[in-house]
Amino acid sequence: MTTIHDVARHAGVSAATVSRVLNGHRTVDETLAGRVRAAAEQLGYQPNILARNLRKSQTNLWAVIISDVNNPFFTSLVRGVEDVAQQAGYSVLLCNSDENPDKESSYVTAVLAQQIAGVIISPSTRSESIAQLVDGSRAVVTIDREVSDVDTDAVLVDNERGAQAATAHLIEQGYSRIACITGPNDVTTATSRLRGYRDALREAGRPYDDDLVRFSDFRETGGKQAMADLLDSGVRPDAIFATNNLMTVGALETLAERGVGVPDPIGVVGFDELPWADLVRPSLSTVAQPTYEVGRTAAQLLLKRLENPAEEYTTITLSTKLNVRDSSRR
Amino acid sequence: MTTIHDVARHAGVSAATVSRVLNGHRTVDETLAGRVRAAAEQLGYQPNILARNLRKSQTNLWAVIISDVNNPFFTSLVRGVEDVAQQAGYSVLLCNSDENPDKESSYVTAVLAQQIAGVIISPSTRSESIAQLVDGSRAVVTIDREVSDVDTDAVLVDNERGAQAATAHLIEQGYSRIACITGPNDVTTATSRLRGYRDALREAGRPYDDDLVRFSDFRETGGKQAMADLLDSGVRPDAIFATNNLMTVGALETLAERGVGVPDPIGVVGFDELPWADLVRPSLSTVAQPTYEVGRTAAQLLLKRLENPAEEYTTITLSTKLNVRDSSRR
DNA sequence: CTGTTAGCGCTTTCAA
DNA sequence: TTGAAAGCGCTAACAG
């Protein structure tokens, strides 16, 4: 293995100069710099990243902490992060927290121990982990969910507007008893989307009825149960707005099992695009989030933060897009 | 930050002894060991992983090099790897090669430079990258595709049997002009699955007709085009066996666009399970691969290899499962 | 602008 | 069984 000293000897300079040239630090005489670059090239020199890491007490790694790579919402987000990271010379560590605060916290500990440069995290409900990261002076960007108590850069999506558009669309299609299956009420995405739903009802002069709302868990089984419950409880909804992709799937399962027709008698719109929304019959109306863009944007914020740790924190909110398909059109 | 020396001083021993105790090396007097552990506990000592990495010229990182996290086939595989890795104290770097040998090779270079401990890779067609990894004496496990020339541990799936079962099922359902849309003929998964298709025809005493076979690219657009081509070319297939998930989606798109009914007049079976196979109408018959298990198994092989680099190479072949649903039942 | 020097914190010979 | 000491390869403070 060729080291920086080999290059130095070969170029007739000191190791420090080689380091300066290769890292673009300070100004180095062009003649020397040329000799160094030539020597490095000739010897096929590859800097030892581990040594650099130790010296700088920092790795060239990012961690992305999400609840589950199996959720298509996250895969394309991860993809967006990775594309930016790679270009900037960082590698991406993948951490699945499974919405489990303990698992999340154990990853945070690992991140701190590994001296990861930066973290992009979709936080679970507790904010301690985030605080821990910020205290450990890691660059942190939160995505998807808002965190109170702790200041960080953040990339969010306009959940309220998205939910409002979805609900307004159902109203406009003539549905009158629109139910909402949302997530846990301590998760901001769940409450924002519920708020959008309520706003749309109010704007249309429709009553808001608690009986038509179910707080579930953002999981498939939860959506399935909530849907069954809505059908069984006698509230007779004629449309469903489900606030994430997994619960939408669950709701559809119940409807299919019971032989209830979509969009008639029951219309469906789900939050989150699904790769197969166009393929199902009827095709599924969704509120699409720009997931790849969320990942890209978060990565860019992280990059900025690493370059300039003192800068003001930024929150970027991206827009959703309502994709009207057959499941809500009658 | 507390270092190993702090612990040593606090326990009244040398740093070397602390290291030995904490790594379980050699035999250390139980009294001293106890003092060391107590001191470490008390000071909240966390070993500096970066220093250890440098010293050992190796990280506690694994890389998973796949073509694209957006493909559900890979997400659950990655999940399987991560679950094992985390338990064993490794972290997982995610690398999307996009089936692009250059990108793959650039990741391999990065892996070598980062001194990653082990690599799990779904190799593109060229085997140079694998050779490079093996030469660089990284522990390597290949998955999904067979690699000639280079010896590694491997986890495969019984593609031939899976394809055969799918085709036999179509025959049994009374389809007589069964087409096959397969991948590039330099990719082993494509050729194995085609072989299975052919075997099934032969066993049933059916003719094998080149005109009913299309070599495509394992992508959605490729499957879409191949399907269109089959419909337009006058060969009049009455069933389709598509050899991966993305091409199955493409084929279904063409069928939907043209208003061709499934399973009548055309039956469809796809290789690879899809999370929504049950949700589409008609539900989609698939050859399911145990993707999570593939990931788990690969990770376990990697672990073994790291423990004992000299061991014989193993290839583990897992079985597929035919999930018969409505798209192939008439 | 360049070189010397001093570590980063750990593991692992080597000698006791 | 234990400790002293060396050094992994790099960067950055300092001196020239």
XYZ file of C-alpha atoms (C1' of nucleotides) in Angstrom:
692
model
C 0.000 0.000 0.000
C 1.346 3.367 -0.962
C 1.108 6.032 1.680
C 1.304 9.764 1.635
C 4.977 9.493 2.521
C 5.718 7.433 -0.569
C 4.158 10.126 -2.683
C 6.061 12.788 -0.786
C 9.386 11.055 -1.293
C 8.630 10.432 -4.942
C 7.756 14.073 -5.518
C 10.603 15.352 -3.382
C 8.383 17.201 -0.937
C 7.019 16.671 2.572
C 3.945 14.686 3.444
C 2.272 17.870 4.602
C 2.594 19.350 1.150
C 1.112 16.290 -0.436
C -1.812 16.517 1.942
C -2.284 20.183 1.129
C -2.233 19.589 -2.593
C -4.602 16.666 -2.491
C -7.082 18.414 -0.252
C -6.868 21.723 -2.065
C -5.881 23.478 1.159
C -3.867 26.623 1.298
C -1.870 27.717 -1.660
C 0.907 25.509 -2.886
C 3.456 26.437 -5.510
C 2.152 25.219 -8.848
C 5.381 23.466 -9.722
C 5.355 21.433 -6.555
C 1.664 20.779 -6.843
C 2.231 19.428 -10.328
C 5.002 17.157 -9.115
C 2.780 15.891 -6.314
C -0.146 15.173 -8.571
C 2.112 13.392 -11.026
C 3.639 11.283 -8.292
C 0.253 10.415 -6.832
C -1.010 9.432 -10.250
C 2.052 7.417 -11.036
C 2.006 5.477 -7.797
C -1.745 5.007 -7.957
C -1.998 6.615 -4.567
C -5.294 6.205 -2.713
C -5.512 8.118 0.553
C -6.313 5.964 3.532
C -9.743 7.081 4.549
C -9.518 5.418 7.932
C -6.487 7.436 8.888
C -8.130 10.601 7.713
C -11.255 9.737 9.670
C -9.304 9.234 12.853
C -7.365 12.409 12.395
C -10.448 14.484 11.674
C -12.622 12.650 14.183
C -15.240 12.324 11.508
C -16.214 9.890 8.806
C -17.474 10.500 5.302
C -20.657 8.646 6.160
C -24.242 9.740 6.383
C -26.935 7.813 8.145
C -30.515 7.728 6.959
C -32.824 6.645 9.748
C -36.277 5.744 8.514
C -38.936 3.436 9.759
C -38.761 0.818 7.020
C -37.116 0.513 3.603
C -39.954 -1.723 2.571
C -42.282 1.232 2.423
C -42.128 2.663 -1.112
C -42.414 6.131 0.366
C -38.969 5.682 1.829
C -37.233 3.832 -0.964
C -37.361 6.670 -3.385
C -36.502 9.104 -0.639
C -33.430 7.052 0.185
C -32.634 7.033 -3.479
C -32.718 10.834 -3.566
C -30.374 11.026 -0.605
C -27.978 8.519 -2.023
C -27.688 10.218 -5.380
C -26.655 13.487 -3.766
C -24.418 11.806 -1.208
C -22.480 9.846 -3.747
C -21.821 12.898 -5.834
C -20.464 14.705 -2.805
C -18.236 11.817 -1.764
C -20.355 10.526 1.078
C -21.724 7.039 1.572
C -25.111 6.292 3.038
C -25.770 4.023 5.983
C -29.263 2.636 6.112
C -31.058 2.332 9.421
C -34.563 0.935 9.820
C -36.099 2.054 13.054
C -39.412 0.230 12.567
C -41.119 3.153 14.340
C -39.585 1.705 17.446
C -38.142 4.461 19.633
C -35.735 2.019 21.265
C -34.372 0.852 17.967
C -34.156 4.424 16.815
C -32.270 5.382 19.899
C -29.856 2.490 19.520
C -29.115 3.673 15.992
C -28.537 7.154 17.258
C -26.045 5.822 19.753
C -24.318 3.950 16.954
C -24.276 7.066 14.805
C -22.635 8.992 17.581
C -20.110 6.234 18.215
C -19.269 5.875 14.543
C -18.734 9.605 14.271
C -20.964 9.790 11.260
C -20.826 13.174 9.579
C -24.515 13.748 9.168
C -27.908 12.243 9.755
C -31.171 12.406 7.887
C -33.944 11.138 10.077
C -37.656 10.631 9.914
C -38.200 10.955 13.632
C -40.446 8.755 15.687
C -42.713 10.463 18.133
C -40.218 11.072 20.899
C -37.763 13.843 20.241
C -35.040 12.717 22.615
C -33.066 11.017 19.893
C -32.976 14.173 17.844
C -31.856 16.170 20.821
C -29.157 13.606 21.457
C -27.910 13.943 17.891
C -27.889 17.698 17.985
C -26.099 17.670 21.341
C -23.562 15.264 19.898
C -23.031 18.048 17.345
C -23.927 15.952 14.344
C -25.418 17.697 11.363
C -29.063 16.672 11.383
C -31.868 17.086 8.899
C -35.325 15.887 9.863
C -37.782 14.835 7.227
C -41.427 13.984 6.924
C -42.403 14.826 10.482
C -42.100 17.953 12.520
C -40.182 17.895 15.746
C -40.948 20.229 18.549
C -38.388 21.233 21.173
C -35.374 20.816 18.947
C -34.147 23.070 16.165
C -32.890 21.392 13.006
C -32.973 21.787 9.284
C -36.086 20.132 8.001
C -37.791 19.060 4.829
C -41.517 18.725 5.040
C -44.402 18.298 2.719
C -47.483 20.452 2.710
C -49.638 17.824 4.312
C -52.493 20.089 5.123
C -52.936 21.392 1.606
C -52.571 17.912 0.177
C -55.247 16.516 2.462
C -57.479 19.445 1.775
C -57.203 18.977 -1.970
C -58.012 15.294 -1.666
C -61.060 15.949 0.467
C -62.255 18.842 -1.676
C -62.018 16.586 -4.689
C -64.194 13.961 -3.035
C -66.745 16.613 -2.129
C -66.717 17.920 -5.649
C -67.379 14.432 -6.950
C -70.576 14.419 -4.976
C -69.538 12.272 -2.029
C -71.232 13.471 1.092
C -70.246 11.202 3.949
C -66.478 11.287 3.680
C -64.574 9.374 6.323
C -60.953 9.902 7.288
C -58.598 7.177 8.465
C -55.602 8.890 9.950
C -52.552 7.980 12.010
C -51.691 8.304 15.694
C -52.615 11.707 16.989
C -49.149 12.353 18.363
C -47.647 12.200 14.886
C -47.676 15.503 13.059
C -48.309 14.032 9.631
C -51.457 12.406 10.962
C -52.781 15.552 12.589
C -51.876 17.895 9.714
C -53.623 15.687 7.237
C -56.638 15.431 9.462
C -56.654 19.210 9.718
C -56.616 19.505 5.935
C -59.552 17.132 5.752
C -61.456 19.189 8.275
C -60.623 22.470 6.539
C -61.973 21.167 3.269
C -65.219 20.144 4.916
C -65.579 23.523 6.577
C -64.868 25.417 3.384
C -67.536 23.434 1.630
C -69.944 24.143 4.438
C -70.126 20.486 5.401
C -70.375 19.317 8.998
C -67.375 17.690 10.615
C -68.407 14.441 12.222
C -66.157 12.717 14.743
C -67.816 9.414 14.013
C -66.368 9.463 10.514
C -62.792 9.773 11.772
C -60.571 6.909 12.867
C -57.179 7.268 14.485
C -55.162 4.280 13.401
C -51.453 3.420 13.255
C -50.207 4.132 9.722
C -49.941 0.378 9.137
C -51.714 -1.905 6.755
C -53.510 -3.923 9.399
C -54.571 -0.722 11.105
C -56.120 0.615 7.922
C -57.839 -2.661 7.352
C -59.392 -2.685 10.791
C -60.363 0.959 10.669
C -62.148 0.370 7.388
C -63.966 -2.639 8.772
C -64.918 -0.627 11.800
C -66.299 2.187 9.671
C -68.410 -0.258 7.708
C -69.649 -2.041 10.792
C -70.340 0.965 12.963
C -73.377 2.110 11.045
C -71.949 5.508 10.094
C -72.297 4.573 6.410
C -69.467 6.498 4.787
C -69.601 6.902 1.013
C -65.947 7.894 0.640
C -62.634 7.307 2.409
C -59.621 9.516 2.719
C -56.738 7.485 4.155
C -53.705 9.460 5.289
C -50.917 7.154 4.251
C -50.148 4.444 1.735
C -50.166 1.406 4.012
C -53.503 2.256 5.558
C -54.927 2.872 2.100
C -53.889 -0.629 1.138
C -55.495 -1.994 4.270
C -58.734 -0.136 3.578
C -58.819 -1.438 0.017
C -58.339 -4.956 1.299
C -61.360 -4.708 3.521
C -63.439 -3.250 0.700
C -62.348 -6.007 -1.671
C -63.014 -8.727 0.894
C -66.509 -7.451 1.513
C -67.230 -6.935 -2.132
C -67.868 -3.230 -1.708
C -67.475 -1.416 -5.035
C -65.022 1.429 -5.625
C -65.650 4.257 -6.603
C -69.281 3.310 -6.184
C -70.701 3.108 -3.599
C -67.476 4.126 -1.881
C -64.846 6.497 -3.272
C -61.228 6.252 -2.142
C -58.296 8.642 -2.075
C -55.067 7.792 -0.329
C -52.153 9.891 0.804
C -48.777 8.847 -0.719
C -48.319 7.689 -4.252
C -47.970 3.948 -4.831
C -45.974 2.494 -7.712
C -48.962 0.460 -8.780
C -51.695 3.073 -8.339
C -52.214 3.106 -12.087
C -52.312 -0.628 -12.383
C -55.043 -1.506 -9.958
C -58.604 -1.623 -11.229
C -60.051 0.782 -10.447
C -56.863 2.812 -10.568
C -56.205 4.539 -7.271
C -56.432 8.268 -6.649
C -53.623 9.540 -4.491
C -51.987 12.567 -3.009
C -48.468 12.167 -4.310
C -45.525 13.380 -2.304
C -42.326 14.280 -4.108
C -40.412 11.626 -2.207
C -37.308 11.579 -4.330
C -37.195 15.366 -4.083
C -37.616 15.219 -0.329
C -34.556 12.990 -0.178
C -32.562 15.154 -2.544
C -33.488 18.334 -0.728
C -32.676 16.890 2.673
C -29.313 15.777 1.348
C -28.603 19.207 -0.015
C -29.477 20.820 3.288
C -27.172 18.388 5.025
C -24.387 19.270 2.644
C -24.879 22.977 3.318
C -24.963 22.403 7.037
C -21.708 20.467 6.910
C -20.076 23.259 4.957
C -21.358 25.940 7.234
C -22.412 24.650 10.648
C -23.266 28.104 11.955
C -25.926 29.002 9.414
C -29.553 29.577 10.340
C -31.789 26.534 10.309
C -34.005 26.145 7.270
C -37.313 24.375 6.822
C -38.283 23.599 3.268
C -41.853 22.602 2.543
C -42.550 20.838 -0.721
C -45.892 20.552 -2.426
C -48.002 17.504 -2.992
C -49.865 16.685 -6.149
C -53.327 15.226 -6.315
C -53.496 12.428 -8.846
C -57.130 11.867 -9.621
C -57.746 8.374 -10.912
C -60.751 6.093 -11.100
C -61.208 5.216 -7.430
C -62.662 8.628 -6.661
C -64.401 9.523 -9.885
C -68.015 8.789 -10.378
C -14.156 12.203 25.525
C -12.922 9.389 27.678
C -10.205 7.269 26.121
C -8.819 3.889 26.860
C -6.096 5.530 28.876
C -8.587 7.183 31.167
C -10.099 3.805 31.853
C -6.650 2.316 32.382
C -5.654 4.971 34.862
C -8.950 4.699 36.675
C -8.589 0.927 36.975
C -4.909 1.094 37.824
C -3.819 -0.978 34.838
C -2.302 -0.361 31.424
C -4.212 0.552 28.287
C -3.193 -2.764 26.810
C -4.978 -4.609 29.550
C -8.113 -2.581 29.089
C -8.062 -3.394 25.403
C -7.628 -7.071 26.155
C -10.495 -7.151 28.596
C -12.884 -5.244 26.400
C -12.122 -7.364 23.365
C -12.106 -10.645 25.231
C -8.552 -11.374 24.102
C -6.108 -13.551 25.897
C -6.616 -14.364 29.502
C -6.676 -11.550 31.961
C -6.749 -11.981 35.688
C -10.368 -11.880 36.804
C -9.693 -9.292 39.484
C -8.140 -6.871 37.028
C -10.801 -7.619 34.446
C -13.456 -6.756 36.979
C -11.742 -3.492 37.858
C -11.482 -2.627 34.180
C -15.108 -3.337 33.469
C -16.174 -1.325 36.483
C -14.031 1.616 35.434
C -15.321 1.495 31.872
C -18.872 1.394 33.104
C -18.327 4.189 35.549
C -16.694 6.515 33.059
C -19.225 5.643 30.366
C -16.368 4.632 28.130
C -17.162 4.211 24.442
C -14.261 2.889 22.391
C -13.342 5.121 19.492
C -14.302 3.088 16.477
C -12.288 5.238 14.115
C -9.070 4.540 15.964
C -9.843 0.861 16.053
C -10.617 0.895 12.346
C -7.310 2.503 11.525
C -5.389 0.156 13.712
C -7.070 -2.923 12.301
C -7.222 -1.570 8.760
C -10.836 -2.555 8.633
C -14.205 -1.042 9.338
C -17.315 -2.541 10.846
C -19.222 -1.749 7.686
C -20.849 -3.916 5.084
C -21.806 -2.736 1.641
C -24.842 -4.012 -0.187
C -24.525 -3.354 -3.896
C -27.788 -3.819 -5.740
C -29.225 -2.346 -8.881
C -31.974 -0.261 -7.320
C -33.609 0.077 -3.899
C -36.785 1.085 -5.620
C -37.315 -2.465 -6.785
C -39.325 -4.253 -4.093
C -37.294 -7.367 -4.771
C -34.313 -5.614 -3.289
C -35.922 -3.738 -0.445
C -36.849 -6.796 1.481
C -33.521 -8.369 0.674
C -31.751 -5.332 2.079
C -33.964 -5.598 5.083
C -32.834 -9.182 5.651
C -29.206 -8.160 5.437
C -29.637 -5.238 7.760
C -31.365 -7.240 10.439
C -28.492 -9.717 10.631
C -25.828 -7.028 10.311
C -27.164 -4.937 13.119
C -27.289 -7.871 15.447
C -23.670 -8.674 14.710
C -22.521 -5.096 15.204
C -22.135 -4.155 11.570
C -23.737 -1.289 9.718
C -24.953 -1.481 6.153
C -23.946 0.865 3.363
C -26.389 1.022 0.530
C -25.126 1.211 -3.030
C -27.377 1.416 -6.078
C -25.551 0.344 -9.198
C -28.497 0.918 -11.566
C -27.290 -2.114 -13.540
C -24.553 0.185 -14.723
C -21.182 -1.584 -14.691
C -19.342 1.728 -14.405
C -21.328 2.786 -11.396
C -20.882 -0.655 -9.910
C -17.180 -0.471 -10.440
C -16.981 2.969 -8.865
C -18.721 1.592 -5.804
C -16.312 -1.298 -5.687
C -13.429 1.140 -5.726
C -15.074 3.042 -2.892
C -15.586 -0.176 -0.962
C -11.946 -1.016 -1.296
C -10.879 2.495 -0.316
C -13.188 2.559 2.695
C -11.841 -0.777 3.827
C -15.322 -2.113 4.228
C -15.324 -5.497 5.957
C -17.663 -7.325 3.633
C -19.760 -6.943 0.527
C -23.031 -8.447 -0.589
C -23.508 -7.854 -4.266
C -26.015 -8.616 -6.949
C -23.489 -8.560 -9.770
C -24.041 -6.934 -13.119
C -23.034 -8.921 -16.144
C -19.319 -8.253 -16.074
C -17.426 -10.130 -13.411
C -14.441 -7.815 -13.168
C -15.818 -5.977 -10.182
C -16.220 -9.200 -8.262
C -12.721 -10.254 -9.128
C -11.484 -6.885 -7.959
C -13.253 -7.312 -4.633
C -11.923 -10.793 -4.115
C -8.416 -9.702 -5.046
C -8.737 -6.833 -2.614
C -9.400 -9.635 -0.114
C -12.798 -8.396 0.927
C -15.296 -10.956 2.086
C -17.805 -11.210 -0.727
C -21.168 -12.889 -1.065
C -22.919 -12.771 -4.407
C -26.674 -12.982 -4.613
C -29.353 -13.406 -7.214
C -27.044 -13.992 -10.169
C -24.349 -16.530 -10.834
C -20.857 -15.352 -11.577
C -18.495 -17.370 -13.676
C -14.710 -17.093 -13.358
C -14.685 -16.026 -9.734
C -15.249 -18.129 -6.661
C -17.357 -16.621 -3.902
C -20.002 -17.583 -1.419
C -23.353 -17.265 -3.093
C -27.055 -17.284 -2.392
C -29.222 -18.167 -5.323
C -32.794 -19.047 -5.963
C -33.950 -22.050 -7.880
C -34.918 -20.039 -10.928
C -35.275 -22.969 -13.233
C -37.694 -24.851 -11.038
C -39.656 -21.693 -10.351
C -40.048 -20.915 -14.031
C -40.929 -24.496 -14.767
C -43.658 -24.513 -12.154
C -45.119 -21.295 -13.511
C -45.165 -22.573 -17.066
C -46.509 -25.976 -16.099
C -49.298 -24.239 -14.250
C -50.250 -22.246 -17.347
C -50.252 -25.421 -19.424
C -52.395 -27.142 -16.884
C -54.875 -24.282 -17.024
C -55.333 -25.025 -20.697
C -53.230 -22.250 -22.192
C -51.556 -23.476 -25.342
C -49.594 -20.596 -26.838
C -47.532 -19.500 -23.884
C -45.088 -16.685 -24.517
C -42.042 -15.885 -22.418
C -40.667 -12.401 -21.884
C -37.236 -12.826 -20.396
C -34.182 -10.670 -19.654
C -30.873 -10.156 -21.409
C -29.369 -13.444 -22.462
C -26.090 -12.740 -20.712
C -27.801 -12.609 -17.344
C -28.078 -15.968 -15.648
C -31.446 -15.294 -14.050
C -32.883 -14.606 -17.500
C -31.469 -17.734 -19.072
C -32.259 -20.047 -16.142
C -35.840 -18.918 -16.106
C -36.097 -19.321 -19.853
C -34.688 -22.817 -19.459
C -37.333 -23.647 -16.885
C -40.008 -22.402 -19.266
C -38.601 -24.553 -22.026
C -38.320 -27.613 -19.789
C -41.949 -27.328 -18.799
C -43.018 -27.180 -22.429
C -40.902 -30.188 -23.285
C -42.195 -32.218 -20.377
C -45.732 -31.503 -21.469
C -44.899 -32.528 -25.006
C -45.454 -29.024 -26.296
C -43.352 -27.485 -29.056
C -40.911 -24.741 -28.158
C -41.398 -21.803 -30.461
C -38.749 -19.091 -30.742
C -41.346 -16.648 -31.962
C -43.043 -16.747 -28.594
C -39.891 -15.696 -26.739
C -38.681 -12.124 -26.288
C -35.352 -11.137 -24.781
C -35.919 -7.846 -23.051
C -34.102 -5.854 -20.354
C -35.727 -6.644 -16.996
C -37.201 -3.134 -16.977
C -40.754 -1.927 -17.054
C -40.528 -0.239 -20.440
C -38.858 -3.317 -21.865
C -41.685 -5.546 -20.682
C -44.207 -3.116 -22.058
C -42.612 -3.095 -25.482
C -42.093 -6.827 -25.556
C -45.760 -7.357 -24.786
C -46.805 -4.928 -27.510
C -44.486 -6.657 -29.903
C -45.960 -10.047 -29.069
C -49.457 -8.759 -29.704
C -48.500 -7.035 -32.937
C -46.338 -9.728 -34.417
C -49.176 -12.074 -35.228
C -47.947 -14.922 -33.019
C -51.151 -14.683 -30.979
C -50.044 -15.819 -27.528
C -52.757 -16.812 -25.051
C -50.542 -16.600 -21.986
C -47.457 -14.724 -20.809
C -44.725 -15.764 -18.462
C -42.612 -12.713 -17.600
C -39.338 -13.421 -15.839
C -39.195 -10.503 -13.434
C -41.463 -8.097 -11.627
C -40.779 -4.930 -13.586
C -41.358 -6.585 -16.947
C -44.548 -8.135 -15.602
C -45.762 -4.660 -14.742
C -44.853 -3.461 -18.220
C -46.686 -6.328 -19.852
C -49.773 -5.672 -17.746
C -49.694 -2.037 -18.781
C -49.787 -2.930 -22.441
C -52.611 -5.382 -21.878
C -54.607 -2.791 -19.940
C -53.998 -0.090 -22.530
C -55.208 -2.320 -25.296
C -58.146 -3.588 -23.347
C -57.007 -7.193 -23.530
C -58.604 -9.245 -20.780
C -56.706 -11.192 -18.155
C -56.863 -14.188 -17.534
C -59.022 -14.428 -20.624
C -58.052 -14.303 -23.418
C -54.525 -13.950 -22.013
C -53.222 -15.524 -18.825
C -50.310 -13.946 -16.934
C -47.741 -15.232 -14.465
C -44.812 -13.119 -13.363
C -41.561 -13.987 -11.635
C -41.029 -12.142 -8.327
C -43.716 -11.391 -5.835
C -45.155 -7.891 -5.762
C -46.567 -6.294 -2.631
C -49.805 -5.538 -4.422
C -50.243 -8.825 -6.306
C -53.288 -9.581 -4.214
C -54.794 -6.163 -4.655
C -54.901 -5.889 -8.408
C -58.011 -7.093 -10.188
C -57.510 -9.725 -11.402
C -55.028 -10.592 -8.691
C -51.657 -11.501 -10.118
C -50.120 -14.961 -10.115
C -46.438 -14.901 -9.283
C -43.393 -16.988 -8.597
C -42.387 -15.661 -5.210
C -38.757 -15.538 -4.193
C -37.863 -15.618 -0.508
C -36.191 -12.243 -0.780
C -35.898 -11.499 2.897
C -34.427 -14.957 3.403
C -31.973 -14.403 0.574
C -30.753 -11.296 2.367
C -30.585 -13.022 5.723
C -28.778 -16.014 4.334
C -26.279 -13.892 2.458
C -25.598 -11.941 5.609
C -25.046 -15.128 7.572
C -22.615 -16.425 4.974
C -20.768 -13.140 5.142
C -20.554 -13.402 8.884
C -19.135 -16.899 8.631
C -16.645 -15.841 6.018
C -15.438 -12.996 8.195
C -14.977 -15.356 11.096
C -13.185 -17.930 9.057
C -11.752 -16.577 5.810
C -10.177 -19.858 4.830
C -13.327 -21.939 4.713
C -14.635 -23.551 1.524
C -17.005 -21.457 -0.539
C -20.668 -22.279 -0.189
C -23.552 -21.801 -2.563
C -26.995 -21.917 -1.043
C -29.979 -22.248 -3.308
C -33.374 -21.313 -1.940
C -36.712 -22.394 -3.326
C -39.400 -20.323 -4.938
C -43.090 -20.616 -4.342
C -45.768 -20.404 -7.000
C -48.637 -18.216 -5.867
C -51.544 -18.981 -8.111
C -54.001 -16.110 -8.239
C -56.655 -14.985 -10.683
C -54.523 -13.785 -13.571
C -53.707 -17.316 -14.640
C -56.827 -19.185 -13.647
C -59.590 -19.736 -16.100
C 4.977 28.816 0.772
C 6.988 24.628 2.875
C 8.729 21.310 6.294
C 8.968 19.573 10.978
C 6.557 17.715 14.521
C 3.033 16.046 17.192
C -0.525 13.505 17.887
C -5.801 11.300 16.802
C -6.989 6.408 20.116
C -6.455 2.110 19.471
C -4.217 -2.741 19.188
C -0.423 -5.718 19.357
C 4.067 -7.261 19.360
C 7.836 -7.773 22.603
C 10.017 -8.176 26.786
C 9.589 -8.759 31.589
C -0.254 -12.400 32.927
C 0.922 -7.623 32.378
C 3.049 -3.219 30.754
C 5.865 -0.367 27.698
C 6.247 1.147 23.401
C 5.596 1.372 18.657
C 2.923 2.704 14.943
C -1.538 2.420 11.681
C -1.606 7.061 7.855
C -3.193 11.139 8.012
C -3.787 16.396 9.053
C -2.866 20.774 11.208
C -0.337 23.887 14.291
C 3.699 26.025 14.288
C 8.062 27.639 12.906
C 10.925 29.003 9.446
